Coordinates of C-alpha atoms in Angstrom, one line a residue:
M18 CA 26.7 68.7 -60.2
E19 CA 27.3 64.9 -60.3
A20 CA 30.0 65.2 -58.0
I21 CA 27.8 66.5 -55.1
A22 CA 25.2 63.5 -55.2
S23 CA 27.1 61.7 -52.5
I24 CA 27.2 64.5 -50.1
K25 CA 24.8 64.8 -47.4
P26 CA 21.6 67.0 -48.1
E27 CA 22.5 70.4 -46.6
I28 CA 25.8 70.4 -47.9
A29 CA 24.6 69.5 -51.3
H30 CA 22.1 72.1 -51.2
A31 CA 25.1 74.6 -50.2
V32 CA 27.2 73.4 -52.9
A33 CA 24.1 73.6 -55.5
V34 CA 23.4 77.4 -54.5
S35 CA 27.0 78.0 -55.0
T36 CA 27.3 76.8 -58.3
G37 CA 23.9 78.3 -59.3
D38 CA 22.0 75.1 -60.1
I39 CA 19.3 75.9 -57.6
S40 CA 18.1 79.1 -56.0
P41 CA 19.2 79.6 -52.3
V42 CA 16.0 79.5 -50.0
D43 CA 15.2 81.7 -46.9
A44 CA 17.3 80.6 -44.0
P45 CA 17.1 76.7 -44.7
A46 CA 17.0 74.7 -41.4
P47 CA 19.8 72.1 -41.5
T48 CA 17.2 69.3 -40.7
Y49 CA 15.2 70.0 -43.5
I50 CA 15.5 67.4 -46.2
N51 CA 15.8 67.5 -49.9
G52 CA 13.7 66.6 -52.6
S53 CA 15.7 63.0 -53.1
H54 CA 15.1 62.1 -49.7
A55 CA 11.5 63.5 -49.5
L56 CA 11.2 61.1 -52.4
M57 CA 12.4 58.1 -50.7
K58 CA 9.9 58.8 -47.6
A59 CA 7.1 59.0 -49.9
L60 CA 7.9 55.7 -51.0
L61 CA 8.1 54.2 -47.7
A62 CA 4.8 55.9 -46.7
E63 CA 3.2 54.4 -49.8
G64 CA 4.3 50.6 -48.6
V65 CA 6.8 50.6 -51.7
D66 CA 9.3 47.7 -50.9
T67 CA 11.0 47.0 -54.3
I68 CA 12.0 49.7 -57.3
F69 CA 13.1 48.4 -60.7
G70 CA 15.6 51.0 -61.9
Y71 CA 18.6 52.2 -64.1
P72 CA 20.4 55.0 -62.7
G73 CA 22.0 58.1 -65.0
G74 CA 23.3 61.5 -64.4
A75 CA 19.7 63.5 -64.0
I76 CA 18.5 61.1 -61.3
M77 CA 21.9 60.5 -59.4
P78 CA 20.7 62.5 -56.4
V79 CA 17.7 60.4 -56.0
Y80 CA 20.0 57.3 -56.1
D81 CA 22.2 58.9 -53.7
A82 CA 19.4 59.0 -51.0
L83 CA 18.4 55.4 -52.1
Y84 CA 21.9 54.5 -51.0
D85 CA 20.5 55.5 -47.3
Y86 CA 17.3 53.5 -47.7
Q87 CA 18.8 49.9 -49.0
D88 CA 17.5 48.2 -45.8
Q89 CA 14.1 49.3 -46.3
I90 CA 13.7 49.5 -50.1
N91 CA 14.7 46.8 -52.5
H92 CA 16.3 48.4 -55.7
I93 CA 16.8 46.1 -58.5
L94 CA 19.1 47.0 -61.3
V95 CA 17.7 45.8 -64.7
R96 CA 19.8 46.0 -67.9
H97 CA 17.6 48.4 -70.2
E98 CA 14.7 50.7 -69.0
Q99 CA 12.1 49.0 -70.9
G100 CA 12.7 45.8 -68.9
A101 CA 12.4 47.8 -65.7
G102 CA 9.1 49.0 -67.0
H103 CA 7.8 45.2 -67.7
A104 CA 9.6 44.0 -64.6
A105 CA 7.4 46.5 -62.7
Q106 CA 4.1 45.4 -64.3
G107 CA 4.9 41.8 -63.4
Y108 CA 5.0 42.7 -60.2
A109 CA 1.9 45.0 -60.1
R110 CA -0.2 42.1 -61.6
V111 CA 0.6 39.6 -59.1
A112 CA 1.3 41.9 -56.1
G113 CA -2.1 43.9 -56.7
R114 CA -0.1 47.4 -55.9
A115 CA 1.8 49.6 -58.2
G116 CA 4.8 48.7 -59.6
V117 CA 7.8 51.5 -59.4
C118 CA 10.4 52.4 -61.8
L119 CA 13.2 54.6 -61.4
V120 CA 15.4 55.7 -64.6
T121 CA 17.2 58.9 -65.8
S122 CA 16.4 61.6 -68.3
G123 CA 16.4 61.7 -72.3
P124 CA 16.9 57.8 -73.2
G125 CA 16.4 56.6 -69.9
A126 CA 12.8 57.9 -69.8
T127 CA 12.0 57.0 -73.6
N128 CA 13.3 53.6 -73.2
L129 CA 10.1 53.2 -70.8
V130 CA 7.6 54.4 -73.3
T131 CA 6.8 50.7 -74.5
A132 CA 6.5 49.5 -70.9
I133 CA 4.0 52.6 -70.0
A134 CA 2.0 52.3 -73.1
D135 CA 1.4 48.6 -72.6
A136 CA 0.5 49.3 -68.9
L137 CA -1.9 51.8 -69.8
I138 CA -4.0 49.6 -72.3
D139 CA -3.8 46.6 -69.8
S140 CA -4.8 48.6 -66.6
T141 CA -1.6 48.0 -64.8
P142 CA -0.9 50.5 -61.9
L143 CA 2.8 51.9 -62.3
V144 CA 4.4 54.8 -60.6
C145 CA 7.4 55.8 -63.1
I146 CA 9.8 58.3 -61.6
V147 CA 12.2 59.9 -64.1
G148 CA 15.1 62.3 -63.9
Q149 CA 15.1 65.6 -65.8
V150 CA 17.4 68.5 -66.2
G151 CA 17.6 71.0 -64.0
K152 CA 14.6 73.9 -63.9
K153 CA 17.2 76.4 -65.4
L154 CA 18.0 74.3 -68.0
L155 CA 14.4 73.1 -69.2
G156 CA 13.6 74.1 -72.9
T157 CA 17.4 74.7 -73.8
D158 CA 18.0 71.1 -75.5
A159 CA 20.5 70.5 -72.4
F160 CA 22.2 67.1 -72.5
Q161 CA 19.7 64.2 -71.9
E162 CA 16.7 66.7 -72.1
A163 CA 13.6 65.4 -73.9
D164 CA 10.1 66.3 -73.5
V165 CA 9.2 63.3 -71.4
M166 CA 5.7 65.2 -70.3
G167 CA 4.7 65.6 -74.0
V168 CA 5.7 62.1 -75.0
T169 CA 3.9 60.2 -72.4
M170 CA 0.9 62.4 -72.2
P171 CA -1.2 60.1 -74.3
I172 CA 0.1 57.0 -72.8
T173 CA -0.4 57.8 -68.7
K174 CA -3.2 58.3 -66.6
W175 CA -1.5 61.4 -65.0
N176 CA 1.8 62.8 -65.5
Y177 CA 3.4 65.9 -63.5
Q178 CA 6.6 67.6 -63.6
I179 CA 8.0 68.4 -60.3
T180 CA 10.2 71.4 -60.2
D181 CA 10.3 72.3 -56.5
A182 CA 11.2 70.1 -53.6
D183 CA 8.4 71.2 -51.6
E184 CA 6.0 69.5 -54.5
V185 CA 7.5 66.0 -53.6
P186 CA 5.0 64.6 -50.8
D187 CA 2.1 66.0 -52.5
I188 CA 2.5 64.8 -55.8
L189 CA 4.0 61.4 -55.1
S190 CA 0.6 60.9 -52.7
K191 CA -1.6 61.7 -55.8
A192 CA 0.4 59.7 -58.0
F193 CA -0.1 56.3 -56.3
Y194 CA -3.7 57.2 -55.6
I195 CA -4.6 58.0 -59.1
A196 CA -2.3 55.0 -60.3
Q197 CA -4.0 52.5 -58.1
S198 CA -7.9 53.9 -57.9
G199 CA -10.4 53.3 -60.3
R200 CA -9.1 51.6 -63.6
P201 CA -5.5 51.3 -62.5
G202 CA -2.9 52.6 -65.0
P203 CA 0.6 54.2 -65.1
V204 CA 1.8 57.5 -63.8
L205 CA 4.6 59.3 -64.8
I206 CA 6.6 61.9 -62.6
D207 CA 9.1 63.8 -64.0
M208 CA 11.8 65.4 -61.5
T209 CA 14.1 68.0 -62.2
K210 CA 17.4 67.8 -60.9
S211 CA 17.3 71.0 -59.0
A212 CA 14.3 69.8 -57.2
Q213 CA 16.0 66.6 -56.4
L214 CA 18.8 68.5 -54.3
E215 CA 17.3 71.2 -53.2
L216 CA 16.1 71.7 -49.5
M217 CA 12.3 71.8 -48.8
T218 CA 11.5 75.0 -47.3
K219 CA 8.9 73.5 -45.0
P220 CA 9.1 70.5 -42.7
Y221 CA 8.4 67.4 -44.4
V222 CA 4.7 66.1 -43.9
Y223 CA 3.2 63.0 -46.0
E224 CA -0.4 62.4 -46.2
R225 CA -1.9 59.6 -48.4
C226 CA -4.3 61.3 -50.7
Q227 CA -7.8 59.7 -50.6
S228 CA -9.6 62.0 -52.9
L229 CA -9.2 64.6 -55.7
V230 CA -12.0 67.1 -56.9
S231 CA -11.0 66.6 -60.9
Y232 CA -11.1 62.9 -60.3
R233 CA -13.7 60.9 -58.8
P234 CA -14.1 57.3 -60.0
R235 CA -17.3 55.4 -58.9
R236 CA -16.6 52.0 -57.2
I237 CA -20.1 51.6 -55.7
P238 CA -22.8 51.3 -58.8
K239 CA -25.9 53.0 -58.7
Q240 CA -28.7 50.9 -57.3
E241 CA -31.0 51.6 -60.2
Q242 CA -28.2 50.3 -62.4
V243 CA -27.9 47.2 -60.4
E244 CA -31.7 46.5 -60.4
A245 CA -32.0 47.0 -64.2
A246 CA -29.2 44.3 -65.0
A247 CA -31.1 42.0 -62.4
A248 CA -34.1 42.2 -64.0
L249 CA -32.6 41.2 -67.4
I250 CA -30.5 38.3 -66.1
N251 CA -33.6 37.1 -64.4
S252 CA -35.7 37.2 -67.5
A253 CA -33.0 35.4 -69.6
K254 CA -33.1 32.3 -71.5
R255 CA -29.6 31.9 -72.8
P256 CA -27.5 34.3 -70.7
Y257 CA -23.6 34.2 -71.1
I258 CA -20.9 35.9 -68.7
L259 CA -18.2 37.3 -70.3
V260 CA -15.5 38.0 -67.9
G261 CA -12.4 40.3 -68.4
H262 CA -9.2 41.5 -66.3
G263 CA -11.4 43.8 -64.4
V264 CA -12.6 41.0 -62.5
Q265 CA -9.0 39.9 -61.1
I266 CA -8.0 43.8 -60.7
A267 CA -11.1 44.1 -58.5
K268 CA -10.4 40.8 -56.5
A269 CA -13.6 39.5 -57.2
E270 CA -12.8 35.9 -57.9
D271 CA -14.9 34.6 -55.3
E272 CA -18.1 37.0 -56.0
L273 CA -18.0 35.9 -59.8
R274 CA -17.9 32.4 -59.0
E275 CA -21.1 32.6 -56.3
F276 CA -22.8 34.8 -58.8
A277 CA -22.1 32.3 -61.6
E278 CA -23.3 29.3 -59.3
K279 CA -26.4 30.7 -58.2
T280 CA -27.5 31.8 -61.5
G281 CA -26.1 28.8 -63.3
I282 CA -24.7 30.9 -66.2
P283 CA -21.9 29.8 -68.6
V284 CA -18.6 32.0 -68.1
A285 CA -16.1 32.7 -70.6
T286 CA -13.1 34.8 -70.3
T287 CA -11.1 37.1 -72.5
L288 CA -7.4 36.5 -72.8
L289 CA -6.2 38.6 -69.6
G290 CA -9.5 37.3 -68.0
Q291 CA -8.0 33.7 -68.0
S292 CA -7.4 32.2 -64.5
T293 CA -10.0 34.3 -63.1
I294 CA -12.2 31.0 -62.5
P295 CA -10.6 27.6 -62.8
T296 CA -10.6 25.8 -66.1
N297 CA -12.1 22.9 -64.5
H298 CA -14.9 24.5 -63.1
P299 CA -18.3 23.3 -64.6
L300 CA -19.4 26.5 -65.6
Y301 CA -16.5 27.4 -67.6
V302 CA -16.7 27.4 -71.0
G303 CA -13.6 28.7 -72.5
W304 CA -11.9 31.6 -73.6
L305 CA -12.9 34.4 -76.1
G306 CA -11.4 36.2 -79.1
M307 CA -9.4 35.5 -82.2
H308 CA -7.6 32.5 -81.1
G309 CA -10.2 31.4 -78.3
N310 CA -12.3 28.4 -78.3
Y311 CA -14.6 27.6 -81.0
G312 CA -17.8 27.3 -78.7
T313 CA -17.3 30.4 -76.5
N314 CA -17.2 32.5 -79.9
V315 CA -19.8 30.9 -82.1
M316 CA -22.4 30.8 -79.0
T317 CA -21.9 34.9 -78.3
D318 CA -24.3 35.1 -81.5
Q319 CA -26.8 32.7 -79.7
A320 CA -27.3 34.6 -76.2
D321 CA -30.1 36.7 -75.5
V322 CA -28.4 38.4 -72.4
I323 CA -24.4 39.2 -72.3
I324 CA -23.3 40.1 -68.9
A325 CA -19.9 41.6 -69.4
I326 CA -17.8 42.2 -66.7
G327 CA -14.5 44.0 -66.3
M328 CA -13.9 44.0 -70.0
R329 CA -13.6 46.4 -72.9
F330 CA -15.1 44.6 -76.0
D331 CA -11.7 45.0 -77.7
D332 CA -11.5 43.5 -81.4
R333 CA -9.6 40.8 -80.4
V334 CA -12.9 39.6 -78.7
T335 CA -15.6 40.9 -80.9
G336 CA -13.9 40.6 -84.5
D337 CA -16.2 42.7 -86.8
A338 CA -18.0 44.8 -84.2
S339 CA -20.8 45.9 -86.4
K340 CA -22.0 42.2 -86.5
Y341 CA -21.3 41.4 -82.9
I342 CA -24.0 40.1 -80.6
K343 CA -26.7 42.2 -82.3
Q344 CA -29.2 39.7 -81.0
A345 CA -28.5 40.2 -77.3
K346 CA -29.4 42.9 -74.6
V347 CA -25.9 43.8 -73.0
I348 CA -25.3 44.4 -69.6
H349 CA -21.9 46.0 -69.1
I350 CA -20.3 46.1 -65.6
E351 CA -17.5 48.3 -66.0
I352 CA -15.4 50.9 -63.4
D353 CA -14.0 52.8 -66.4
P354 CA -17.4 55.0 -67.7
S355 CA -15.7 55.9 -71.1
E356 CA -15.7 52.1 -72.1
I357 CA -19.4 52.1 -71.8
D358 CA -21.0 52.1 -75.2
K359 CA -17.3 53.0 -76.7
I360 CA -17.8 49.9 -78.9
I361 CA -20.8 47.9 -78.1
R362 CA -23.9 49.8 -76.8
A363 CA -25.2 48.5 -73.5
D364 CA -28.6 48.1 -72.6
A365 CA -27.7 48.2 -68.8
P366 CA -24.8 49.8 -67.8
V367 CA -23.4 49.1 -64.5
V368 CA -20.5 51.6 -63.7
G369 CA -18.2 50.5 -60.6
D370 CA -16.1 48.4 -59.2
A371 CA -16.9 44.7 -60.3
R372 CA -16.6 43.2 -56.6
E373 CA -18.9 45.9 -55.6
A374 CA -21.3 45.5 -58.4
L375 CA -21.5 41.4 -58.1
K376 CA -21.9 42.0 -54.3
A377 CA -24.8 44.0 -55.1
L378 CA -26.6 41.7 -57.7
L379 CA -26.3 38.7 -55.8
P380 CA -29.1 39.0 -53.8
L381 CA -31.1 40.5 -56.6
V382 CA -30.9 37.5 -59.0
K383 CA -32.8 34.4 -58.9
P384 CA -31.4 31.1 -58.6
N385 CA -31.4 28.9 -62.0
D386 CA -30.1 26.2 -63.7
H387 CA -29.4 26.7 -67.3
T388 CA -27.9 23.1 -68.3
V389 CA -29.5 22.9 -71.5
W390 CA -28.1 26.2 -72.6
R391 CA -24.7 25.1 -71.3
N392 CA -24.8 21.7 -73.0
E393 CA -24.9 23.6 -76.3
F394 CA -21.4 24.8 -75.5
R395 CA -20.1 21.0 -75.1
K396 CA -21.2 20.2 -78.7
F397 CA -18.8 22.7 -79.9
D398 CA -16.4 21.4 -77.6
A399 CA -16.4 18.1 -78.9
I400 CA -15.9 19.3 -82.7
E401 CA -12.9 21.3 -81.5
N402 CA -11.3 18.7 -79.7
E403 CA -11.6 16.2 -82.6
T404 CA -10.6 18.7 -85.1
I405 CA -7.6 20.4 -83.1
T406 CA -6.9 19.6 -79.8
V407 CA -6.5 15.5 -79.7
P408 CA -4.4 15.7 -83.1
E409 CA -2.3 18.6 -81.6
L410 CA -1.4 16.4 -78.4
T411 CA -1.1 12.9 -80.1
N412 CA 0.7 13.5 -83.2
T413 CA 3.9 12.0 -83.1
D414 CA 5.2 12.6 -86.5
G415 CA 8.1 15.4 -87.1
K416 CA 9.2 17.8 -84.3
I417 CA 7.6 18.4 -80.8
R418 CA 4.4 20.6 -81.2
M419 CA 4.3 23.7 -78.9
A420 CA 0.6 22.3 -77.4
E421 CA 2.5 19.2 -76.2
V422 CA 5.0 21.2 -74.2
I423 CA 2.0 23.4 -72.6
D424 CA 0.0 20.4 -71.9
M425 CA 2.7 18.6 -70.1
L426 CA 3.8 21.6 -68.1
S427 CA 0.6 22.1 -67.3
K428 CA 0.0 18.5 -65.8
K429 CA 3.5 18.6 -63.9
T430 CA 2.7 22.0 -62.2
K431 CA -0.7 20.9 -61.6
G432 CA -2.1 24.1 -63.2
E433 CA -0.8 26.1 -60.1
A434 CA 2.1 28.0 -61.4
I435 CA 2.1 31.5 -62.5
L436 CA 2.2 31.5 -66.5
V437 CA 4.2 34.7 -68.1
T438 CA 3.8 34.7 -71.9
D439 CA 5.4 36.8 -74.6
V440 CA 3.3 37.5 -77.9
G441 CA 2.7 35.6 -80.4
Q442 CA 2.1 31.7 -81.3
H443 CA 3.5 30.5 -77.8
Q444 CA 1.0 33.1 -76.1
M445 CA -1.8 31.4 -77.9
M446 CA -0.6 28.1 -77.1
A447 CA -0.3 28.7 -73.8
S448 CA -3.5 30.1 -73.0
R449 CA -5.1 27.0 -75.1
Y450 CA -3.4 24.3 -73.2
Y451 CA -2.7 25.5 -69.6
Q452 CA -5.4 24.5 -67.2
F453 CA -5.2 27.4 -64.7
R454 CA -6.4 26.0 -61.1
R455 CA -5.7 29.3 -59.2
P456 CA -6.7 32.8 -59.5
N457 CA -4.2 35.6 -60.9
S458 CA -2.1 32.9 -62.7
L459 CA -1.6 34.6 -66.2
V460 CA 0.5 37.5 -66.7
T461 CA 0.7 38.8 -70.4
S462 CA 0.7 41.6 -72.8
G463 CA -2.6 41.9 -74.0
G464 CA -3.9 45.0 -75.9
M465 CA -0.4 46.3 -76.8
G466 CA 1.1 42.6 -77.9
T467 CA 4.5 43.6 -76.6
M468 CA 7.3 41.6 -77.9
G469 CA 10.0 41.2 -75.4
F470 CA 7.3 41.5 -72.1
A471 CA 7.6 38.1 -70.8
L472 CA 11.7 37.8 -69.5
P473 CA 11.3 41.1 -67.4
A474 CA 7.9 40.5 -66.5
A475 CA 8.4 36.9 -64.8
F476 CA 11.2 38.2 -63.0
G477 CA 8.9 41.1 -61.7
A478 CA 6.3 38.6 -61.2
Q479 CA 8.7 36.2 -59.1
V480 CA 9.7 39.2 -56.7
G481 CA 5.9 40.0 -56.3
A482 CA 4.9 36.5 -55.6
P483 CA 8.1 34.9 -54.1
D484 CA 6.0 32.0 -53.1
R485 CA 4.8 30.8 -56.2
Q486 CA 6.3 28.9 -59.1
V487 CA 6.8 31.3 -62.2
V488 CA 7.2 30.1 -65.5
A489 CA 7.7 32.2 -68.6
I490 CA 6.7 31.0 -72.1
I491 CA 8.9 32.9 -74.7
G492 CA 9.4 32.5 -78.5
D493 CA 12.6 32.5 -80.1
G494 CA 11.9 36.1 -81.9
C495 CA 10.6 37.5 -78.5
F496 CA 13.4 36.6 -76.3
Q497 CA 16.1 38.3 -78.3
M498 CA 14.4 41.4 -77.7
T499 CA 15.0 41.5 -73.8
L500 CA 17.3 38.7 -73.4
Q501 CA 19.6 40.7 -71.6
E502 CA 17.3 40.8 -68.4
L503 CA 19.0 37.3 -68.1
G504 CA 22.0 39.1 -66.2
T505 CA 18.9 40.9 -63.8
I506 CA 17.5 37.4 -62.8
V507 CA 21.0 35.8 -62.3
Q508 CA 22.1 39.1 -60.1
N509 CA 19.2 38.8 -57.8
K510 CA 19.3 35.2 -57.7
Q511 CA 15.2 34.9 -58.5
P512 CA 14.4 31.1 -59.1
V513 CA 12.2 32.4 -62.6
K514 CA 12.0 29.2 -65.1
A515 CA 11.8 30.1 -68.7
I516 CA 10.9 27.9 -71.9
I517 CA 12.0 29.0 -75.2
L518 CA 9.4 27.4 -77.9
N519 CA 12.1 27.8 -81.0
N520 CA 10.5 27.4 -84.1
N521 CA 13.1 29.8 -86.1
F522 CA 10.5 31.7 -87.2
L523 CA 8.4 34.9 -86.1
G524 CA 5.6 32.5 -86.0
M525 CA 2.6 34.3 -86.0
V526 CA 3.2 36.8 -88.5
R527 CA 4.6 33.7 -90.8
Q528 CA 1.0 32.0 -90.1
W529 CA -0.6 35.2 -91.2
Q530 CA 1.3 35.1 -94.5
Q531 CA 1.0 31.7 -94.8
L532 CA -3.2 32.0 -94.6
F533 CA -3.4 35.3 -96.1
H534 CA -0.6 36.4 -98.3
E535 CA 0.1 33.1 -100.3
R536 CA 2.8 32.1 -98.4
R537 CA 4.9 34.7 -99.6
Y538 CA 7.3 34.3 -96.2
S539 CA 8.8 38.0 -96.1
F540 CA 11.5 38.6 -93.7
V541 CA 10.1 36.4 -90.8
E542 CA 12.6 33.6 -90.5
L543 CA 15.2 33.8 -88.0
Q544 CA 18.9 32.9 -87.7
N545 CA 19.0 32.3 -84.1
P546 CA 22.3 32.3 -81.7
D547 CA 22.8 29.7 -79.3
F548 CA 20.5 30.4 -76.6
I549 CA 21.9 28.1 -74.2
T550 CA 25.6 29.3 -74.2
I551 CA 24.4 32.8 -74.0
A552 CA 22.2 32.0 -70.6
R553 CA 25.5 30.2 -69.3
G554 CA 27.4 33.4 -70.3
F555 CA 25.0 35.3 -67.8
G556 CA 25.6 32.6 -65.2
M557 CA 22.0 30.8 -65.7
D558 CA 21.7 27.1 -66.2
G559 CA 20.1 25.5 -69.2
Q560 CA 19.4 23.0 -72.1
T561 CA 18.1 22.2 -75.2
C562 CA 15.3 19.6 -75.9
D563 CA 14.8 18.4 -79.8
E564 CA 13.4 14.9 -79.1
R565 CA 9.8 14.1 -78.1
A566 CA 11.0 11.4 -75.8
N567 CA 13.1 13.5 -73.7
L568 CA 10.7 16.5 -73.2
S569 CA 9.3 15.1 -70.0
D570 CA 12.6 14.8 -68.3
A571 CA 13.6 18.1 -69.5
L572 CA 10.8 19.5 -68.1
D573 CA 11.3 17.7 -64.9
T574 CA 14.8 19.3 -64.7
L575 CA 13.6 22.7 -65.5
L576 CA 11.0 22.3 -62.6
A577 CA 13.5 20.9 -60.0
H578 CA 16.4 23.2 -60.7
D579 CA 17.6 25.0 -57.5
G580 CA 17.5 28.5 -59.2
P581 CA 17.0 30.1 -62.7
F582 CA 16.8 28.0 -65.8
L583 CA 16.4 28.0 -69.3
L584 CA 14.8 25.5 -71.3
E585 CA 15.0 25.5 -75.4
V586 CA 12.5 23.3 -76.7
I587 CA 13.1 23.2 -81.0
V588 CA 9.4 22.9 -82.0
E589 CA 7.6 22.7 -85.4
K590 CA 8.8 25.1 -87.8
E591 CA 5.4 25.6 -89.5
E592 CA 2.7 24.7 -86.7
N593 CA -0.5 27.1 -86.7
V594 CA -2.7 28.2 -84.2
F595 CA -6.5 27.1 -84.5
P596 CA -9.2 28.1 -84.1
M597 CA -8.9 31.7 -85.6
V598 CA -11.2 34.4 -86.4
P599 CA -9.6 36.1 -89.2
A600 CA -9.3 39.8 -89.2
G601 CA -12.3 41.9 -90.0
A602 CA -14.5 38.8 -89.8
S603 CA -17.2 38.1 -87.1
V604 CA -16.7 35.6 -84.6
S605 CA -19.0 33.3 -86.0
Q606 CA -16.5 33.0 -88.9
I607 CA -14.3 31.1 -86.9
R608 CA -12.0 28.9 -88.3
L609 CA -11.0 25.4 -87.2
K610 CA -8.2 24.8 -89.9

């Protein structure tokens, strides 16, 4: 079958019929297209300009069709299918539309699983197209056959197996609609090789999906819900806005700022909500969660009304949920109704798109000034600065500290870069010390906490936002999970800048072992390779910085370099991230050391 993949559709169809791979159709017109070409046309109809993929036997007919569309669709050859998924995530997060992956069956599909699960929990729209064995071989344990439908059902918004070429236009239309509407997420299409090869039995027609009977996401909130929320806000003495990723997904940054400024309410963000509002905005009080700011966490127990917008009250934000905001009335603005009352009961739920909800609230809320209440947060800021921030940034003993690197990077980029972070201590330090000035400037793995995310996601983000500076912040452990994607970056000549904060440890696990397991360091120390030699082997320039006096020049070299660049910074081996809410504790029990 692979031999016919480079033949024109009608000839391929005839050969496939003669070999028994597909059944003949009634009088196929030679102008009818096969499933693979129908797929290409569907992608173009959806405005797809980039695909991240890796070819193989069961997806070869689609790749053959793609050969004819190279001037319209940019295919980026990754080095591992997980890299395709994370790159598509990075692309989707900054471009605001679905990222597309294309891989083969069996291991090609299962290698995507981590990225798909990551995309689901972080509400990232993906359309993943995977090859499958021919229809007549399904269920026979054929070469590279895997039950991809069963494997991915729990981690996709929707999945579907195409076994007939005639299904392609309708199914692709549904896939993009489901992935991008409501609460975004990943969709997987499993396409049999026979469906890729056979001719459609009817002319190709594509209609973009606008609605589905069984899936009706609510964008416009009910008026009575909005009025109930407004009443609580207008009567509040100590209101507090908690902003999640949903505000950026809804492109509601302007509405959020207008709402906060009219009401005078302090604003905090979740990890993925960072950069929704500039960190220097007078109403911004910091970020929430296990390693968030001191005041933002403690003051949740002092608020009388919590306005949660586009966030899901995950355990990293709430700590012990049984002790979380018991004193407050809760307004929960959320497009996914399944999140309402799932963890924290809402006194005033508002189901709908964050932008539409804020637009509806604006005329109903009264102008206010909660200066006295906001100043309470500043008292905690002073304690945090004295105890943690200033010592981190001014201590000149020992090796460079991660905080110093991020703080200096923030100043040199004026807070305007897209920061793509991996998972661990460096992720938390990046969130603490980078001063975001532009919306949609943090791309990170939140709910899944996927090591190896940053390098491919940074590449995808650079493709999705070619006019912006993209900097990846990566730990030495994370880097070794997907470092092969250096080859993808170099081959595609994308100017991604990557910084490895190298402490020769799996730093976050080591910190927990130090604090909660009597410093019993169990399999967390790394014997690392020469990262710069590896980068140069791929054709990427780079350098190592291990002296504080050289850090500024090293960052200047990184940022000014024409093309991709890798900077390895040797940092303090046993630096810890504080503040910290211990696992199982309430947010008011946050530790400063």
